[in-house]
CSV table of C-alpha atoms and ligand atoms in Angstrom, one decimal:
chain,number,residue,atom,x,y,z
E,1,UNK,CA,15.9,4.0,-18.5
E,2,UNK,CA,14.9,2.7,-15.3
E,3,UNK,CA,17.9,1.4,-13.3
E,4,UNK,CA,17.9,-2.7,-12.8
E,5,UNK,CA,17.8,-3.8,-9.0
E,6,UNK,CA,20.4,-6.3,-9.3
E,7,UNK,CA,21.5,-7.3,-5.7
E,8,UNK,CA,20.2,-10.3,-3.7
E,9,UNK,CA,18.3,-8.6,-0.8
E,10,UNK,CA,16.2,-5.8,-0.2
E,11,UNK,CA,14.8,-4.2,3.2
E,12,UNK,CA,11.0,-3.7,3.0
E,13,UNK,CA,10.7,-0.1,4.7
E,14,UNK,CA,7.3,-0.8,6.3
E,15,UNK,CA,6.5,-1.8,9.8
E,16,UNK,CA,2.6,-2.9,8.6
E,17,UNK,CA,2.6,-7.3,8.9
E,18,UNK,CA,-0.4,-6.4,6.8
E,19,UNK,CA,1.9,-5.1,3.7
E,20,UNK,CA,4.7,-7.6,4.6
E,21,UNK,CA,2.7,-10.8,3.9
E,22,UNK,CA,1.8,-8.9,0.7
E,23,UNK,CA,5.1,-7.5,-0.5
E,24,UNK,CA,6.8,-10.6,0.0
E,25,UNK,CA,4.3,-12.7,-1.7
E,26,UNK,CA,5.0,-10.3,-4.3
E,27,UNK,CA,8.6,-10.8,-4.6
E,28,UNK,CA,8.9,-14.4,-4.2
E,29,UNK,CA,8.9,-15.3,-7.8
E,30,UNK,CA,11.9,-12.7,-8.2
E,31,UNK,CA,14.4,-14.9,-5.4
E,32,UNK,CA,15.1,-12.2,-3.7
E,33,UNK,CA,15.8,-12.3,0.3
E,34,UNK,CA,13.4,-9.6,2.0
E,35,UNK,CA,13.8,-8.2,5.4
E,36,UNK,CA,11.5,-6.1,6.9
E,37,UNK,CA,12.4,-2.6,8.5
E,38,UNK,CA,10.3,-4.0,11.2
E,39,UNK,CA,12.7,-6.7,12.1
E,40,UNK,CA,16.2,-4.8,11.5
E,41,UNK,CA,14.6,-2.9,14.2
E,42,UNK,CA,14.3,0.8,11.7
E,43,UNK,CA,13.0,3.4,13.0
E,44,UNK,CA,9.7,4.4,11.2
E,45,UNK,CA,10.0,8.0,9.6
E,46,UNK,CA,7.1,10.5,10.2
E,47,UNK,CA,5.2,10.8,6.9
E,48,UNK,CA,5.5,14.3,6.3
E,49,UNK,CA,5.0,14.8,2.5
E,50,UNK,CA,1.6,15.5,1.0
E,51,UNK,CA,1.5,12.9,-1.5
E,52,UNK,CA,1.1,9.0,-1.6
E,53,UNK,CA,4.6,9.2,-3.9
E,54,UNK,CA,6.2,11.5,-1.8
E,55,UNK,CA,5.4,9.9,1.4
E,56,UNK,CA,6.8,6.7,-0.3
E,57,UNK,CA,9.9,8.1,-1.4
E,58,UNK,CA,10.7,9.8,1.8
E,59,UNK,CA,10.4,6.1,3.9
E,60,UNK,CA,12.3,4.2,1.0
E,61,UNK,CA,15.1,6.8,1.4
E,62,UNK,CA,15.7,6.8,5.2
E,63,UNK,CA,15.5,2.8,5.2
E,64,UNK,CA,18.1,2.4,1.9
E,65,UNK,CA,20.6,4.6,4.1
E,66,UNK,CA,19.5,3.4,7.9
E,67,UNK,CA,20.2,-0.2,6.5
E,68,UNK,CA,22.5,0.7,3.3
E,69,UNK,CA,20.5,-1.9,1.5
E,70,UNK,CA,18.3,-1.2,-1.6
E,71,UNK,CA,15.1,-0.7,0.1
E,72,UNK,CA,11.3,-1.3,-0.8
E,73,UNK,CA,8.5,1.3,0.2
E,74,UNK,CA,4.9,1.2,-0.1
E,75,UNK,CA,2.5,4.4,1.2
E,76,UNK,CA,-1.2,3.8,0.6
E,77,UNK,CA,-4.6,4.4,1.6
E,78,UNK,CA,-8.1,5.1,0.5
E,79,UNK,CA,-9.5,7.8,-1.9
E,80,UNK,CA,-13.3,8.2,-1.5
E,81,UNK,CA,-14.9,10.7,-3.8
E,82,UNK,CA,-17.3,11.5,-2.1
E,83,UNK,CA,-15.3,13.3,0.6
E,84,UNK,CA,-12.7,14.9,-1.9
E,85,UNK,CA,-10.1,11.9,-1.7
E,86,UNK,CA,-10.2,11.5,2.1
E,87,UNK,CA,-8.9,10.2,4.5
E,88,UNK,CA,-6.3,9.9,1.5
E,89,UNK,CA,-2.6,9.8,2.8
E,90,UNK,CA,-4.5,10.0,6.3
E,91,UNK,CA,-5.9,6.6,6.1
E,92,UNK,CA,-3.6,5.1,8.7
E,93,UNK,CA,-3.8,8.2,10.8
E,94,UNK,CA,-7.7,8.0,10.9
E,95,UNK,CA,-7.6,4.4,12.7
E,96,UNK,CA,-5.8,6.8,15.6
E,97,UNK,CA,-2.9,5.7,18.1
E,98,UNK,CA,-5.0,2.1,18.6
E,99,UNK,CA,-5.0,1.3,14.7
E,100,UNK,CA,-8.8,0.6,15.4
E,101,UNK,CA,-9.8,0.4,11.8
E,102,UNK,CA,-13.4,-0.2,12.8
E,103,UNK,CA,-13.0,3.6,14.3
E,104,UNK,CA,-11.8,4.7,10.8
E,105,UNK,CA,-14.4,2.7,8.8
E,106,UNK,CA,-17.1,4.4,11.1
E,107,UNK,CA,-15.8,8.0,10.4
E,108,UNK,CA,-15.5,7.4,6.6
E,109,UNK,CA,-19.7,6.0,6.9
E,110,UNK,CA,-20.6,9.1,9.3
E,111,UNK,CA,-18.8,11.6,6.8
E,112,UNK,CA,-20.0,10.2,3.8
E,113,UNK,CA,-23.7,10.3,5.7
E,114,UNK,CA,-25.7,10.4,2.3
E,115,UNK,CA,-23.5,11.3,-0.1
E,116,UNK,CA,-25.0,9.7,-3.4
E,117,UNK,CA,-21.2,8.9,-4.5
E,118,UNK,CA,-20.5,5.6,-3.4
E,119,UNK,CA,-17.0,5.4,-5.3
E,120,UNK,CA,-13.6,5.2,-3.9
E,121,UNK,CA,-10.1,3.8,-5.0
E,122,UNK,CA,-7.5,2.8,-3.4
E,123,UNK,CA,-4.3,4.0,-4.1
E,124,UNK,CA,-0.6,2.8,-3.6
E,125,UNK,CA,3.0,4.5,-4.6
E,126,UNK,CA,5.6,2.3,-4.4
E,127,UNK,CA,9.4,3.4,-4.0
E,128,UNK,CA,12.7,1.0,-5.1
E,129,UNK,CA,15.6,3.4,-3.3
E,130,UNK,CA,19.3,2.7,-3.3
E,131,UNK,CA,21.4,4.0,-0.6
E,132,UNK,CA,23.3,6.5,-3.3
E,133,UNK,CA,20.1,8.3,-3.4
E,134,UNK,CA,18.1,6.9,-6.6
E,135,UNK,CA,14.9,5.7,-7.0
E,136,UNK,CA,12.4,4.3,-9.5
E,137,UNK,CA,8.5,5.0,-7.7
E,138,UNK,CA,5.0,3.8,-9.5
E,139,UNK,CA,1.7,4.6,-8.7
E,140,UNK,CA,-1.1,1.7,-8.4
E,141,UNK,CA,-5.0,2.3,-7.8
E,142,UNK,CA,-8.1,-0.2,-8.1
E,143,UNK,CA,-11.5,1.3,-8.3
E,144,UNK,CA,-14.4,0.1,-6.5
E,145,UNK,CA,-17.5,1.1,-4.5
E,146,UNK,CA,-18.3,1.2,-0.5
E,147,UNK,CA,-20.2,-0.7,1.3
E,148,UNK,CA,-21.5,-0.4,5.1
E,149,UNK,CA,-21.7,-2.5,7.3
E,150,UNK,CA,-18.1,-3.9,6.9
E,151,UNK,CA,-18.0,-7.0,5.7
E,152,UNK,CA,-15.3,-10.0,6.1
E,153,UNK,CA,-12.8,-10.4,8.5
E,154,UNK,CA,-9.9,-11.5,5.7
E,155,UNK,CA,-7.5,-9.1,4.6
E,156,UNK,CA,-6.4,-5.5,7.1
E,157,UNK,CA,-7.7,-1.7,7.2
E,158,UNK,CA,-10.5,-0.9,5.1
E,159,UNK,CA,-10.8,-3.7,3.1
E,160,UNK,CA,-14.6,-4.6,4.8
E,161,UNK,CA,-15.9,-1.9,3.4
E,162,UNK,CA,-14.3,-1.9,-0.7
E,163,UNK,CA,-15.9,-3.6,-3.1
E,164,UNK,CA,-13.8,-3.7,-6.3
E,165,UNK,CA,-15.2,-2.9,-9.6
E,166,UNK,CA,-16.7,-6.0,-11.7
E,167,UNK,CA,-17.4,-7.6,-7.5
E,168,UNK,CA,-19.7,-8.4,-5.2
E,169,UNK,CA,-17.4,-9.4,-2.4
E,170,UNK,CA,-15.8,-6.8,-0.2
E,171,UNK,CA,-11.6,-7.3,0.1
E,172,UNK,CA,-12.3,-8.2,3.3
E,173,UNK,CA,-14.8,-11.2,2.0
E,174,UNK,CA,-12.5,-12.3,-1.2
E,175,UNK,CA,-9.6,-15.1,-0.9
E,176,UNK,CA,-6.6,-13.2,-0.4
E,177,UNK,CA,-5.1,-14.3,-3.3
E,178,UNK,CA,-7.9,-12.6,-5.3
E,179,UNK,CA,-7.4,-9.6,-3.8
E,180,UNK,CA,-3.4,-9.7,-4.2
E,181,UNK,CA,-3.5,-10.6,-7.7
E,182,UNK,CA,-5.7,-7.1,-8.7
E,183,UNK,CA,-5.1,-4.5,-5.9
E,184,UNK,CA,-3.1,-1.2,-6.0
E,185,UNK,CA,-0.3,-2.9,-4.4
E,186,UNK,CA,-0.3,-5.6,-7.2
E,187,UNK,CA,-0.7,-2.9,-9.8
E,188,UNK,CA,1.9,-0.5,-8.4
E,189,UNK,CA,4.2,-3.9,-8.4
E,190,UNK,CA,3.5,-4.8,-12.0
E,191,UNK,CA,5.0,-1.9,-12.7
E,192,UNK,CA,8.1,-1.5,-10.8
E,193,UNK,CA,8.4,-5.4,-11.5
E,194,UNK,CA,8.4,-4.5,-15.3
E,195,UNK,CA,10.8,-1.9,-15.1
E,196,UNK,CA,13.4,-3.0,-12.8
E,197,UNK,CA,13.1,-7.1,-12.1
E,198,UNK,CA,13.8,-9.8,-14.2
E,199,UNK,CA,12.9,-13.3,-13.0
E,200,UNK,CA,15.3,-15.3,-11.1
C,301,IMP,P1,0.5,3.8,5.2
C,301,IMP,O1,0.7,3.6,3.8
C,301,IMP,O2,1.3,2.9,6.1
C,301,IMP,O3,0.6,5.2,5.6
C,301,IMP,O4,-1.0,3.4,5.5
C,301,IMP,C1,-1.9,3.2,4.6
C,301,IMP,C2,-3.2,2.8,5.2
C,301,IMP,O5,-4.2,2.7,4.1
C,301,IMP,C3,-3.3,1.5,5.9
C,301,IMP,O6,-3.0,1.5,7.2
C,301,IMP,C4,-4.7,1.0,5.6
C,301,IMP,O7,-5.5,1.6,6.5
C,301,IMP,C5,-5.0,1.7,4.3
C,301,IMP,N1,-4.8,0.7,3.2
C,301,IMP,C6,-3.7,0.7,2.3
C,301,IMP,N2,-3.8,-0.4,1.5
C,301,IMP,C7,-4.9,-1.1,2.0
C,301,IMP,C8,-5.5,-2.3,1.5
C,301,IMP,O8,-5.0,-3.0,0.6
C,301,IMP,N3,-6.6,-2.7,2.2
C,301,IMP,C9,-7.2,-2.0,3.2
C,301,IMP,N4,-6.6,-0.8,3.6
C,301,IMP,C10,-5.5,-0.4,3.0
């Protein structure tokens, strides 16, 4: 059995105001108070696991005991096929010290060169950890194709170039409700929202 996240506030352990907007429009129906990791001034862990969930786990962890609140994680990026599932848990670290994301959608276009595989998903694990040391994580993904040029200046990181499965429209192009309501963070979310949250 999953454990129940019963208390009234929980730290979001990411420092990205990208996943912040997102994770807290998440968790509104749910009345709980969120503060970010960002703003209690946390430091932000290295990611040194090799795995989405890992990498997840490991930030949830050090935030739940910096802040000895239940705390919220979310480690994501992009899978293309084409290039074996990079940039993968690298995705932030391709965008280099600058977070130039236009760098990062270039290398992923210049790598893929011609590759006939257009696919990619994006993929998100999300971590609920307690400062005793449990934790319930789930794994999200959406499926899609790439596009380049980027396209759109709404949403953050590689969303100009994704083009969800059943769209035309890049994430960067869509409403951003759109894209909330079906991503990897939104699937990942139905399913720690199932397990552990009743409504408020
Ligand atoms: P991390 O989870 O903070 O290590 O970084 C994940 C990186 O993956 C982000 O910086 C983005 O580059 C990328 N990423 C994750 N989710 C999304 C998304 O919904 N849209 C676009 N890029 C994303």
């Amino acid at each position: 059995m999953p454990r129940s996240f019963l208390e009234p506030k929980l730290v979001l352990a990411t420092h990205n105001p990208g996943k912040v907007v997102e994770i807290a429009a998440l968790l509104e129906p749910f009345g709980v108070e969120v503060v970010s990791a960002g703003d209690l001034g946390l430091p932000e862990p290295d990611e040194t696991e090799a795995t989405f969930e890992g990498n997840a786990r490991l930030k949830a962890h050090a935030a739940a005991r910096a802040a000895n609140l239940p705390a919220l994680s979310d480690d994501s990026g992009l899978a293309v096929s084409g290039l074996g599932g990079a940039p993968g848990i690298y995705s932030a670290r391709w965008a280099g010290p600058d977070k130039d994301f236009t760098l990062a959608m270039s290398r992923v276009d210049a790598e893929l060169g011609e590759h006939p595989d257009r696919g990619a998903h994006f993929v998100c694990a999300l971590t609920l950890a307690w400062p005793d040391g449990h934790d319930e994580t789930f794994l999200g993904t959406i499926h899609g194709t790439l596009t380049f040029p980027p396209r759109g200046g709404r949403g953050f990181g590689y969303d100009p170039i994704f083009i969800p499965e059943g769209y035309d429209q890049t994430f960067g192009e869509m409403d951003p409700a759109q894209k909330h309501a079906m991503s990897h963070r939104a699937d990942a979310f139905s399913q720690l929202v199932a397990a552990c949250f009743r409504d408020a």
